[in-house]
Amino acid sequence: MLDLIHKQYQSRKALSQTAYYDYSDRSKWPAYHWELYPLVDEFYHELNPFFLYNLYSKNFFNIMNFFTVKDGYITFAEFLLKNYQSIPKYGAHFLIHKSLVTLVPPNLRSYFSCWEMSQPKKIRIEDAKTVVVFGLMCDQYLGSLDKLAVRFEELKKINPEADIELYLTPRKEPLEETGKEVVTHFEVYDIIKNALPNRKINFLKTHEFNAKTHFSDLYFFDAGLDNFLVTDKYIHYYVASKGGSVNHIPLEKPKDSVFDLALSFHHNLHVTPFPEDVDSIFVDMLVNTKKFPTNYYAKDYHLQRFLKRHFRGTP
Amino acid sequence: MKKIACVYSFSSSSWVSCQKIVSNLHKSYAELEDVQITNHHYTEPITADDIVGSKEDIIAAKPDIIVFMDHKPHPLHIISLLVKEYKTIPKKPRLVFHVFGDFTLYYHDWHALSEQIYGYEVDFIVASERQKILIDKFLAFPMKSHICPFPVDENEFHEDLKLRDKQRQAWKIDKNQKAFVYTGRLSRQKRILLVMKTFAQACEESGNSNCQLYLYGNPDFIADRFIGVWEIEGEYFRMIHRLYESMPEEIKSRIHFMGNIHNKDLKDVYQGADYLVNISVHNDEDYGMSVAEAQCCGLPAILSDWGGLAGFEMPEVQDATVYIPVRIGDNAKILNKTVLLRALTHAMTNEKKIDRKAIAKIAHAKLGVSAQVKTLANIFATKPVVFVKMSPFFQKIYLRTQFTGRVHLTKSRKINYIYREIYSSYVRPHS
């Protein structure tokens, strides 16, 4: 694996690099990609960060054989269901987030390794001068609101002198076929009010968040429950690369890291081997989806339900 | 008493240097004699209601002069509304535009604006001599721009030896060490890779092991789009990191990436440092706020001879400024690496004490808020020119922007004559 990584690292070829930028026709990317802003903007490193759902043609594997997968478990599952027979033919190697390993079919493990991140100078929420609470205001991102209230208990640790800012972007469910409106944000405001009674709160619009220039004393609290939609979130990269601390990025690097790559002066990506003792759920997933055949797995309610039960414990 | 309406965004710009520029410019306006200032919010994004509200506030203030002192948003939209109102008002105000380095990014807006302000008395104010040369090419005779450097608040940036010791303690360096600093975005056009490489080479050649390089700021991905170089976010950081990782441990221990700090903390950095290094060849380099602030703290500087940076020359004080020649090559703006190496090596080995007090004094006299009060007073004392149109040169470039995305490049993607005609203003003649 290390040889492969070094080869990719030395080649400095990545689809998102300027030279290949135009190769991917962005109009062919699925519509929900754009719904996921600001989680999905592009950034560069030599290990070729990419969403697999944006590889709309097999030709991509002809010019590139190494990918750092940014997908969440739902779109990664879709990729596997569509490609599990072809992956050996592609000859590609994929770095996936460690939380996705149970999805990989046992016979394909040699094509996968894992990535994790660390933030060596991460500060604690209680030491931050500014705390930004972030979330896409939809169930697919936040999970159950009861559990959200529990997660928001951590906000009680915020220093009384600190500024609290909310960057909560209203969204319909990105992977919902019906495109129904959501009113999650009203319920989330109530939970925040309960978690932070009598605190002054400032609401940020996107351009106000983007206009921020100082991040060194900033703690970014992502209210997202898990990696349902995206594992490698652009907004985490944005904050961490400017020196902010992100709740979902750990302080310490994983012990089994075999290769480190600095993503910025403040945070790193670590490549780790595929863990050995993993019970794959791929066959169960395959059997379940066979019951309800579809071409759009990511939007399939049954698959979503199956995966949520596995990763969240609840449908 | 003259009434001046100052139009700017009340919320901070995401462009760090511009946050200070607008607030300091406003201080200079506020100190003008016999002037009554009114302030009007004009920001981006702005709702239709807000922009109409700002327009009505300006009209109600009945100003003699309307000053647009911010770089963003472009004044076009509010001007269009104001001009409609002033059609029925006999006394038209004098319009003053503080032009920033981003002028060349917005030909379309300036073209549209030029059609709106026909017949008005107009002043274009730029921040440096070279920017004046550039902007004057776009203005039709007899209109010429005025120079008013973006001011530095003397109370914030001045020489203070106590801060020097404090900063050097924070850096954990002793008196014998020489500290070189760069403050700003870590960007391709700021030539950060070249600074690092040449610093390493100069350390080796001078044999001086007592030098440190502190780079303040975060990487960006602005690249050099005028000449066809685009980057993805993170790409320039990876270049910096690769170079850094390839350096010997001994050199790596002397290059420090410090990230962004608050503007108020920069004065400590400038006091603690021995030299500022800024070899930017950025297309927007109309001034150099970091250089102005550093000079006001008495810091000598190694600078590229490009754009507004050339205006900080201080021949009165020996070694206060050293300039690195720049020329526009076929594919890029090219700095003279030999001169840069010589300048850094000289700075590393130079034992002579540089008169920092004199640098700070001269800088305050040239660049301070009070100095700009006089400059502005002089500008307003001159009879303004009535605006008719932009120059034929401007029209030529504007038309080109309408028909091609590659205004500055030949078919073979080399720098073309248009780019040279515009940016020859930023280089020393015949260099």
XYZ file of C-alpha atoms in Angstrom:
746
model
C 0.000 0.000 0.000
C 2.785 2.358 0.940
C 4.357 1.925 -2.495
C 1.073 2.848 -4.115
C 0.702 5.949 -1.979
C 4.246 7.069 -2.644
C 3.770 6.561 -6.355
C 0.625 8.678 -6.305
C 2.248 11.277 -4.052
C 5.299 11.584 -6.280
C 3.229 11.692 -9.480
C 1.387 14.767 -8.221
C -1.460 13.841 -10.528
C -4.927 14.446 -9.217
C -8.205 14.895 -10.998
C -8.838 18.072 -9.126
C -5.449 19.477 -10.032
C -5.585 22.231 -12.607
C -4.274 20.039 -15.406
C -7.207 17.630 -15.070
C -9.770 20.106 -13.810
C -11.671 20.342 -17.069
C -11.707 16.581 -17.579
C -14.721 16.308 -15.337
C -17.876 17.824 -16.798
C -19.532 19.326 -13.745
C -22.911 19.505 -15.443
C -22.953 15.702 -15.285
C -22.562 15.644 -11.529
C -25.720 14.632 -9.647
C -27.998 17.503 -8.674
C -27.745 16.680 -4.974
C -24.030 17.506 -5.092
C -24.910 21.202 -5.274
C -27.459 20.794 -2.459
C -24.632 19.752 -0.197
C -22.819 23.106 -0.278
C -20.746 24.020 1.763
C -19.655 20.449 2.424
C -18.502 19.596 -1.070
C -16.278 22.305 -2.556
C -13.138 21.046 -4.217
C -9.645 21.191 -2.824
C -6.355 19.729 -3.831
C -3.886 17.302 -2.425
C -1.770 14.705 -4.149
C -3.910 11.789 -2.980
C -6.676 12.901 -5.289
C -9.688 13.784 -3.133
C -12.900 13.040 -5.013
C -16.515 12.113 -4.588
C -17.111 8.760 -6.207
C -20.578 9.870 -7.258
C -18.872 12.419 -9.495
C -17.038 9.706 -11.427
C -19.798 9.403 -13.959
C -17.710 7.476 -16.488
C -15.412 4.470 -16.274
C -12.892 6.496 -18.277
C -11.821 8.239 -15.098
C -10.147 5.011 -14.021
C -8.064 5.052 -17.191
C -6.334 8.287 -16.217
C -6.293 7.798 -12.483
C -5.969 4.835 -10.211
C -5.836 6.354 -6.757
C -8.632 8.193 -4.949
C -9.232 9.643 -1.540
C -12.946 9.101 -1.136
C -14.894 12.033 0.282
C -18.290 10.328 0.142
C -20.504 9.607 3.073
C -21.759 6.082 3.677
C -24.879 6.407 1.548
C -23.136 7.415 -1.686
C -20.212 5.110 -0.975
C -22.705 2.279 -0.626
C -24.206 3.279 -3.952
C -20.781 3.157 -5.597
C -20.131 -0.304 -4.200
C -23.513 -1.645 -5.236
C -23.015 -0.392 -8.763
C -19.357 -1.326 -9.127
C -18.529 -4.242 -6.865
C -18.002 -6.504 -9.852
C -15.892 -3.984 -11.753
C -13.583 -2.727 -9.007
C -10.948 -5.431 -9.650
C -10.991 -4.474 -13.341
C -10.469 -0.773 -12.582
C -7.216 -1.546 -10.835
C -7.777 1.493 -8.636
C -6.988 1.920 -4.975
C -9.369 3.815 -2.733
C -8.734 5.567 0.552
C -11.950 5.620 2.530
C -12.815 7.068 5.892
C -12.411 4.515 8.636
C -16.097 4.664 9.485
C -16.984 3.168 6.095
C -15.021 -0.077 6.344
C -18.002 -2.272 7.200
C -19.508 -1.541 3.795
C -16.601 -3.000 1.820
C -17.117 -6.567 0.512
C -14.593 -8.930 2.113
C -13.168 -9.991 -1.258
C -12.393 -6.386 -2.231
C -10.545 -5.253 0.878
C -7.185 -5.210 -0.856
C -8.435 -2.324 -3.007
C -9.131 -0.151 0.014
C -7.166 1.585 2.739
C -8.336 4.176 5.228
C -7.819 7.812 5.976
C -8.276 9.820 9.140
C -7.406 13.370 10.083
C -5.811 15.042 13.059
C -5.422 18.562 14.297
C -2.366 18.797 16.570
C -3.122 22.308 17.865
C -6.821 21.759 18.441
C -8.251 23.803 21.290
C -11.051 22.737 23.623
C -14.508 24.249 23.282
C -14.161 25.851 26.716
C -10.992 27.688 25.614
C -12.458 29.154 22.429
C -13.151 32.862 22.115
C -15.643 32.219 19.344
C -17.776 29.131 18.820
C -19.514 28.630 15.486
C -22.306 26.056 15.481
C -22.815 24.669 12.005
C -25.307 22.359 10.393
C -27.416 21.698 7.340
C -30.931 21.968 8.722
C -32.309 18.639 7.603
C -32.849 15.262 9.197
C -30.403 13.494 6.904
C -27.621 15.662 8.282
C -28.643 16.122 11.888
C -30.214 12.755 12.670
C -32.826 12.484 15.361
C -33.478 15.719 17.218
C -33.476 13.919 20.582
C -29.906 12.878 19.991
C -29.071 16.374 18.774
C -30.208 17.786 22.106
C -27.784 15.417 23.829
C -24.927 16.493 21.554
C -25.710 20.138 22.211
C -25.089 19.536 25.913
C -21.444 20.114 25.030
C -22.262 23.727 24.206
C -22.825 24.325 27.914
C -19.050 24.173 28.332
C -18.591 27.336 26.242
C -16.809 30.101 28.111
C -19.293 32.765 29.302
C -17.148 35.440 27.635
C -17.040 33.677 24.276
C -19.036 34.758 21.243
C -21.504 32.223 19.913
C -22.407 32.265 16.260
C -24.805 30.028 14.395
C -24.193 29.153 10.791
C -27.241 26.992 10.155
C -28.208 26.634 6.551
C -31.796 25.600 5.800
C -31.951 22.709 3.320
C -34.488 20.296 2.023
C -33.361 16.703 2.450
C -30.594 16.376 -0.178
C -31.371 12.734 -0.936
C -35.145 12.913 -0.810
C -36.975 12.011 -4.028
C -40.061 14.004 -3.124
C -38.168 17.186 -2.295
C -40.435 18.068 0.591
C -39.852 21.255 2.555
C -38.279 20.888 5.957
C -38.926 22.851 9.115
C -36.096 21.309 11.076
C -34.426 24.651 11.703
C -37.238 25.888 13.929
C -36.915 22.844 16.120
C -33.130 23.178 16.180
C -33.379 26.802 17.358
C -35.486 25.587 20.280
C -32.895 22.985 21.203
C -30.130 25.581 21.029
C -32.138 27.986 23.165
C -32.490 25.278 25.775
C -28.823 24.373 25.611
C -27.694 27.992 25.829
C -30.178 29.881 27.964
C -29.587 33.632 28.286
C -26.678 33.662 25.847
C -26.367 36.230 23.105
C -26.326 34.454 19.780
C -25.345 35.832 16.406
C -26.698 34.305 13.204
C -24.266 34.127 10.296
C -25.159 34.238 6.646
C -22.878 32.409 4.231
C -21.103 35.562 3.077
C -20.560 36.596 6.689
C -19.018 33.238 7.497
C -16.829 33.487 4.404
C -15.716 36.973 5.402
C -14.190 35.679 8.645
C -10.447 36.192 8.664
C -9.369 34.999 12.117
C -9.795 31.411 13.168
C -7.066 30.757 15.711
C -9.387 31.077 18.748
C -12.404 29.692 16.946
C -14.077 26.370 17.723
C -16.260 24.960 14.971
C -19.031 22.787 16.331
C -20.486 20.706 13.530
C -23.925 19.506 14.605
C -23.928 16.722 12.004
C -24.663 13.324 13.496
C -22.439 11.116 11.382
C -21.025 10.563 7.923
C -24.294 9.842 6.158
C -23.747 12.438 3.401
C -20.042 13.301 3.381
C -16.968 12.102 5.242
C -14.391 14.656 4.065
C -16.326 17.886 4.526
C -14.991 20.946 2.753
C -16.109 23.252 5.534
C -13.975 21.294 7.993
C -11.034 21.701 5.650
C -11.775 25.436 5.301
C -11.876 26.068 9.044
C -9.023 23.770 10.013
C -6.711 25.057 7.274
C -7.074 28.573 8.658
C -6.231 27.478 12.178
C -9.712 26.914 13.601
C -10.570 23.820 15.671
C -13.201 21.399 14.405
C -15.091 19.148 16.815
C -15.093 16.175 14.434
C -11.336 16.221 13.781
C -9.392 14.574 16.619
C -6.360 16.089 18.272
C -4.105 13.074 17.903
C -3.076 11.120 14.872
C -4.119 7.452 14.651
C -1.592 5.011 16.041
C -1.607 2.843 12.935
C -0.844 5.698 10.528
C 1.554 4.599 7.793
C 1.679 7.837 5.825
C 0.988 11.447 6.801
C 0.107 14.279 4.483
C -0.225 17.872 5.687
C -3.493 19.355 4.434
C -2.554 22.738 5.867
C -0.232 24.196 8.474
C -2.800 23.147 11.055
C -4.191 19.730 10.140
C -3.090 16.473 8.586
C -4.423 13.500 6.725
C -3.239 10.075 7.865
C -3.367 6.925 5.806
C -3.980 3.746 7.767
C -4.286 0.116 6.665
C -7.674 -1.475 6.219
C -8.543 -2.901 9.652
C -8.421 -6.656 9.942
C -11.358 -7.535 12.188
C -14.257 -6.090 10.274
C -17.669 -7.679 9.836
C -18.814 -6.589 6.416
C -22.501 -5.818 5.929
C -22.165 -5.720 2.163
C -23.985 -8.988 1.507
C -26.908 -7.921 3.726
C -26.987 -4.616 1.925
C -26.972 -6.338 -1.447
C -29.764 -8.687 -0.470
C -31.841 -5.806 0.862
C -31.442 -3.717 -2.257
C -32.285 -6.678 -4.486
C -35.713 -6.632 -2.900
C -36.253 -3.096 -4.128
C -34.193 -2.711 -7.321
C -33.336 0.854 -8.283
C -30.741 2.778 -10.246
C -30.611 5.567 -7.715
C -29.434 3.775 -4.629
C -28.482 6.942 -2.741
C -32.056 8.167 -2.909
C -33.574 4.774 -2.192
C -35.498 4.921 1.036
C -34.934 1.221 1.784
C -31.178 1.498 1.446
C -31.126 4.662 3.526
C -33.198 2.913 6.174
C -30.906 -0.124 6.151
C -27.762 1.976 6.504
C -29.199 4.276 9.131
C -30.123 1.233 11.179
C -26.561 -0.021 10.887
C -24.730 3.258 11.527
C -27.156 5.096 13.758
C -28.924 2.235 15.431
C -32.252 3.696 14.337
C -33.956 4.005 10.951
C -18.495 74.429 5.333
C -18.379 71.634 2.796
C -20.509 68.578 3.225
C -18.847 65.285 2.355
C -20.826 62.056 2.075
C -18.563 59.083 2.743
C -19.894 55.912 1.156
C -18.439 52.621 2.359
C -19.347 49.262 3.816
C -19.906 49.396 7.566
C -19.097 45.699 7.774
C -15.485 44.557 7.519
C -14.039 43.510 4.207
C -12.832 39.923 3.823
C -9.742 41.488 2.243
C -7.705 42.072 5.397
C -5.645 45.063 4.282
C -8.777 46.864 3.087
C -10.310 46.671 6.586
C -7.617 49.088 7.765
C -7.480 51.148 4.631
C -11.102 52.225 4.768
C -11.089 52.947 8.482
C -7.868 54.996 8.214
C -9.055 56.861 5.134
C -12.153 57.760 7.071
C -9.999 59.105 9.907
C -8.233 61.393 7.436
C -11.538 62.662 6.075
C -12.836 63.224 9.588
C -9.860 65.472 10.363
C -10.381 67.755 7.351
C -11.128 71.335 8.331
C -14.401 73.049 7.490
C -15.956 69.803 6.512
C -19.071 68.069 7.693
C -18.996 64.311 7.205
C -21.982 62.044 6.769
C -21.574 58.259 6.537
C -23.539 55.992 4.255
C -23.634 52.229 4.287
C -23.102 50.488 0.973
C -22.130 46.867 1.152
C -22.247 43.546 -0.607
C -24.578 41.689 -0.771
C -27.181 44.429 -0.407
C -30.947 44.303 -0.786
C -32.838 46.607 -3.157
C -34.461 48.313 -0.154
C -31.115 48.960 1.514
C -29.490 50.404 -1.576
C -32.469 52.696 -2.178
C -32.343 53.676 1.503
C -28.653 54.567 1.242
C -29.331 56.567 -1.920
C -32.086 58.537 -0.183
C -29.847 59.187 2.832
C -27.168 60.584 0.546
C -29.625 62.839 -1.311
C -31.074 64.067 1.998
C -27.590 64.929 3.281
C -27.193 67.356 0.328
C -23.465 66.711 0.003
C -21.051 68.879 -1.966
C -18.793 65.888 -2.420
C -19.600 62.187 -2.486
C -16.627 59.971 -1.701
C -16.563 56.270 -2.533
C -13.836 55.001 -0.273
C -14.291 51.230 -0.302
C -13.114 48.653 -2.808
C -16.282 46.581 -2.635
C -18.998 46.739 -3.854
C -18.336 48.620 -7.048
C -19.994 52.089 -6.912
C -21.853 51.508 -10.195
C -25.180 50.423 -8.696
C -25.610 53.227 -6.218
C -24.272 55.773 -8.719
C -26.938 54.712 -11.222
C -29.621 55.505 -8.638
C -28.024 58.765 -7.556
C -27.598 60.043 -11.095
C -31.311 59.559 -11.757
C -32.143 61.679 -8.710
C -29.644 64.383 -9.576
C -31.257 64.879 -12.982
C -33.874 67.014 -11.203
C -31.486 68.664 -8.730
C -29.598 71.638 -10.159
C -26.500 71.414 -7.976
C -24.592 68.246 -8.709
C -22.027 66.951 -6.223
C -18.377 66.351 -6.979
C -17.725 62.620 -7.176
C -14.578 61.145 -5.698
C -13.513 57.558 -6.286
C -10.713 56.000 -4.271
C -9.368 53.486 -6.748
C -7.929 50.244 -5.426
C -5.747 47.646 -7.103
C -8.780 45.719 -8.302
C -9.651 48.327 -10.974
C -8.430 46.010 -13.715
C -10.784 43.243 -12.579
C -13.889 45.308 -13.251
C -13.597 46.901 -16.687
C -17.251 46.199 -17.358
C -18.432 48.042 -14.233
C -16.117 50.988 -14.827
C -17.297 51.212 -18.409
C -20.941 51.283 -17.300
C -20.102 53.799 -14.600
C -18.308 56.058 -17.071
C -21.568 56.376 -19.018
C -23.427 57.391 -15.859
C -21.076 60.106 -14.625
C -20.803 62.086 -17.870
C -20.779 65.799 -17.080
C -20.005 65.401 -13.369
C -16.936 66.816 -11.693
C -14.936 63.728 -10.856
C -11.722 62.878 -9.045
C -10.028 59.521 -9.199
C -7.678 59.076 -6.262
C -5.059 56.344 -6.302
C -2.598 55.225 -3.648
C 0.741 55.273 -5.429
C 2.739 56.808 -8.255
C 2.763 53.624 -10.357
C -0.967 53.116 -9.888
C -1.407 56.680 -11.105
C 0.496 55.830 -14.278
C -1.766 52.804 -14.783
C -5.062 54.586 -14.091
C -4.115 57.673 -16.122
C -3.849 55.410 -19.164
C -7.562 54.704 -18.727
C -8.640 58.330 -18.293
C -9.197 60.601 -21.263
C -7.209 63.852 -21.408
C -7.295 66.229 -19.525
C -8.391 64.054 -16.606
C -5.598 62.755 -14.401
C -5.804 60.853 -11.141
C -4.533 62.205 -7.812
C -2.284 60.376 -5.407
C -3.255 59.914 -1.778
C -1.473 56.971 -0.131
C -3.694 54.775 1.994
C -3.001 56.179 5.442
C -1.492 54.461 8.458
C -2.669 55.377 11.935
C 0.435 56.742 13.676
C -1.028 55.844 17.073
C -1.155 52.195 16.110
C 2.070 51.841 14.140
C 5.101 53.621 15.518
C 8.519 52.713 16.849
C 8.437 51.143 20.319
C 11.543 49.398 21.624
C 9.692 47.733 24.497
C 7.595 45.820 22.042
C 10.741 44.677 20.240
C 12.036 42.829 23.296
C 8.622 41.359 23.992
C 8.241 40.061 20.457
C 11.713 38.573 20.343
C 11.021 36.782 23.598
C 7.868 35.395 22.046
C 9.916 34.203 19.077
C 12.532 32.841 21.515
C 15.422 34.540 19.741
C 18.272 36.577 21.209
C 19.807 39.898 20.187
C 22.257 38.320 17.769
C 19.521 36.786 15.644
C 18.211 38.548 12.567
C 14.497 38.216 11.967
C 13.047 38.555 8.464
C 9.279 38.787 8.247
C 6.651 38.596 5.554
C 3.064 39.520 6.348
C 0.199 38.930 3.945
C -1.392 36.162 1.980
C 0.841 33.218 1.113
C 0.097 33.441 -2.556
C 1.701 32.540 -5.868
C 1.971 36.153 -6.996
C 3.581 37.043 -3.655
C 6.394 34.680 -4.661
C 6.557 32.905 -1.286
C 8.400 29.919 -2.765
C 11.087 32.232 -4.094
C 11.411 33.964 -0.714
C 11.890 30.604 1.003
C 14.355 29.274 -1.580
C 16.431 32.440 -1.637
C 16.407 32.743 2.138
C 17.792 29.208 2.355
C 20.424 29.973 -0.271
C 21.405 33.230 1.426
C 21.792 31.450 4.772
C 24.147 29.021 3.092
C 26.133 31.649 1.183
C 26.440 34.095 4.056
C 27.361 31.318 6.470
C 25.121 33.091 8.954
C 23.264 30.707 11.198
C 21.541 33.462 13.142
C 18.700 34.290 10.786
C 15.037 33.447 11.025
C 12.227 33.856 8.513
C 8.706 34.378 9.857
C 5.859 34.069 7.372
C 2.578 35.506 8.658
C -0.610 34.714 6.768
C -2.501 31.785 5.318
C -2.141 30.291 1.852
C -4.686 31.230 -0.794
C -5.476 29.958 -4.282
C -5.715 33.211 -6.225
C -2.852 32.042 -8.470
C -2.151 34.284 -11.486
C -5.342 34.146 -13.519
C -4.556 37.109 -15.775
C -1.769 35.074 -17.272
C -3.701 31.820 -17.343
C -2.509 30.204 -14.121
C -5.347 28.788 -12.016
C -5.177 26.826 -8.813
C -7.462 24.632 -6.789
C -7.711 25.423 -3.108
C -4.837 23.832 -1.249
C -2.559 23.589 -4.277
C -0.255 26.453 -3.339
C -0.086 25.239 0.233
C 1.063 21.845 -1.030
C 3.799 23.545 -3.084
C 4.992 25.482 -0.053
C 4.894 22.380 2.080
C 6.758 20.255 -0.450
C 9.495 22.848 -0.729
C 9.713 23.163 3.043
C 9.904 19.402 3.491
C 12.676 19.166 0.901
C 14.879 21.632 2.798
C 17.660 20.578 5.183
C 16.571 20.326 8.835
C 18.836 23.208 9.762
C 17.051 25.562 7.341
C 13.630 24.200 8.244
C 14.244 25.143 11.839
C 14.660 28.754 10.714
C 11.517 29.099 8.608
C 8.375 29.624 10.656
C 4.786 29.611 9.422
C 2.879 31.791 11.838
C -0.642 31.850 10.335
C -2.960 34.838 10.456
C -2.803 37.271 13.327
C -4.919 40.284 14.185
C -3.850 43.589 12.665
C -3.304 45.049 16.142
C -0.638 42.382 16.808
C 1.304 43.217 13.655
C 3.026 46.175 15.249
C 4.745 43.808 17.706
C 5.924 41.718 14.771
C 7.329 44.742 12.927
C 9.086 45.936 16.083
C 10.631 42.546 16.709
C 11.791 42.064 13.145
C 14.935 43.337 11.449
C 13.709 43.292 7.860
C 10.438 43.066 6.007
C 10.572 40.956 2.847
C 7.826 41.528 0.307
C 8.586 40.639 -3.303
C 5.025 40.602 -4.545
C 4.308 40.843 -8.249
C 0.558 40.720 -7.772
C -1.623 42.368 -10.420
C -3.513 44.209 -7.673
C -0.374 45.499 -5.955
C -1.366 49.149 -6.200
C 0.023 49.983 -2.768
C 1.217 47.637 0.023
C -0.474 48.358 3.329
C 1.777 45.929 5.194
C 4.876 47.775 3.945
C 3.404 51.139 4.964
C 2.654 49.852 8.469
C 6.063 48.214 8.784
C 7.856 51.401 7.738
C 5.867 53.382 10.281
C 7.354 51.006 12.875
C 10.827 51.791 11.495
C 11.384 48.474 9.728
C 13.758 48.342 6.729
C 12.364 46.486 3.752
C 13.452 44.308 0.846
C 10.838 44.912 -1.823
C 10.052 44.058 -5.406
C 10.251 46.996 -7.778
C 6.639 46.401 -8.790
C 3.474 48.490 -8.577
C 2.792 50.413 -5.409
C 5.720 48.853 -3.563
C 8.045 51.112 -5.555
C 6.492 54.102 -3.802
C 8.012 53.132 -0.460
C 11.545 53.945 -1.587
C 13.388 55.844 1.129
C 16.731 57.060 -0.220
C 17.137 59.414 2.753
C 18.003 56.493 5.060
C 20.738 54.072 4.124
C 19.492 50.473 3.681
C 15.903 51.462 4.503
C 14.718 49.955 1.249
C 16.309 47.577 -1.215
C 14.524 46.953 -4.504
C 14.504 43.764 -6.540
C 14.059 44.481 -10.269
C 11.065 42.940 -12.037
C 10.426 42.453 -15.731
C 7.477 41.058 -17.601
C 8.657 37.888 -19.340
C 6.937 35.743 -21.941
C 4.986 33.661 -19.443
C 5.394 35.352 -16.074
C 6.579 38.367 -14.151
C 10.212 37.715 -13.433
C 12.151 38.884 -10.402
C 15.900 39.236 -10.561
C 16.961 36.346 -8.344
C 20.600 37.387 -8.220
C 19.720 40.774 -6.789
C 17.340 39.171 -4.306
C 20.018 36.768 -3.139
C 22.516 39.609 -2.839
C 20.031 41.718 -0.896
C 19.240 38.937 1.563
C 22.875 37.974 1.971
C 23.806 41.605 2.586
C 20.998 41.964 5.121
C 22.148 38.828 6.928
C 25.742 39.979 7.202
C 25.216 43.713 7.563
C 26.533 44.829 10.949
C 25.692 48.512 10.490
C 22.816 49.765 12.540
C 19.952 50.994 10.415
C 18.318 54.184 11.642
C 14.851 52.865 12.427
C 13.766 56.084 14.082
C 14.466 57.981 10.886
C 12.522 55.411 8.830
C 9.511 55.692 11.137
C 9.677 59.483 11.127
C 9.824 59.766 7.348
C 7.095 57.131 6.950
C 4.782 58.991 9.323
C 5.383 62.223 7.452
C 4.567 60.503 4.145
C 1.994 57.905 5.048
C 0.346 58.906 8.322
C -3.318 59.814 8.724
C -2.391 63.476 9.323
C -0.246 63.577 6.198
C -3.212 62.404 4.139
C -5.415 65.088 5.682
C -3.162 67.616 3.940
C -3.101 65.583 0.743
C -6.883 65.402 0.642
C -7.204 69.099 1.456
C -4.915 69.869 -1.492
C -6.927 67.632 -3.796
C -10.166 69.316 -2.815
C -8.562 72.732 -3.262
C -7.874 71.983 -6.934
C -10.506 72.607 -9.543
C -11.945 69.263 -10.588
C -12.195 68.171 -14.196
C -15.555 67.433 -15.729
C -15.722 63.799 -16.711
C -16.459 63.057 -20.344
C -15.302 59.530 -21.091
C -12.659 56.925 -20.523
C -9.625 56.836 -22.804
C -9.511 54.987 -26.141
C -7.053 52.582 -24.503
C -9.661 51.721 -21.889
C -12.280 51.240 -24.605
C -9.940 48.910 -26.463
C -9.426 46.699 -23.416
C -13.089 46.842 -22.475
C -14.069 45.637 -25.930
C -11.529 42.872 -25.745
C -13.029 41.689 -22.439
C -16.375 41.386 -24.223
C -15.058 39.034 -26.866
C -12.420 36.916 -25.180
C -11.833 35.357 -21.805
C -8.095 35.576 -22.322
C -7.603 39.310 -22.455
C -3.962 39.152 -21.489
C -2.770 36.109 -23.400
C -1.789 35.273 -26.963
C -3.155 32.187 -28.702
C -0.064 30.319 -27.573
C -0.870 31.370 -23.987
C 1.996 33.834 -23.681
C 1.670 37.273 -22.130
C 0.394 39.595 -24.854
C 0.912 43.270 -25.695
C -2.289 44.288 -23.848
C -0.929 43.007 -20.563
C 2.384 44.694 -21.251
C 0.705 47.979 -22.111
C -1.287 47.920 -18.869
C 1.316 46.581 -16.485
C 4.333 48.351 -17.912
C 3.019 50.997 -15.477
C 3.985 48.699 -12.610
C 7.619 48.180 -13.611
C 10.475 50.654 -13.677
C 10.770 52.160 -17.149
C 13.249 50.295 -19.377
C 13.650 47.488 -16.856
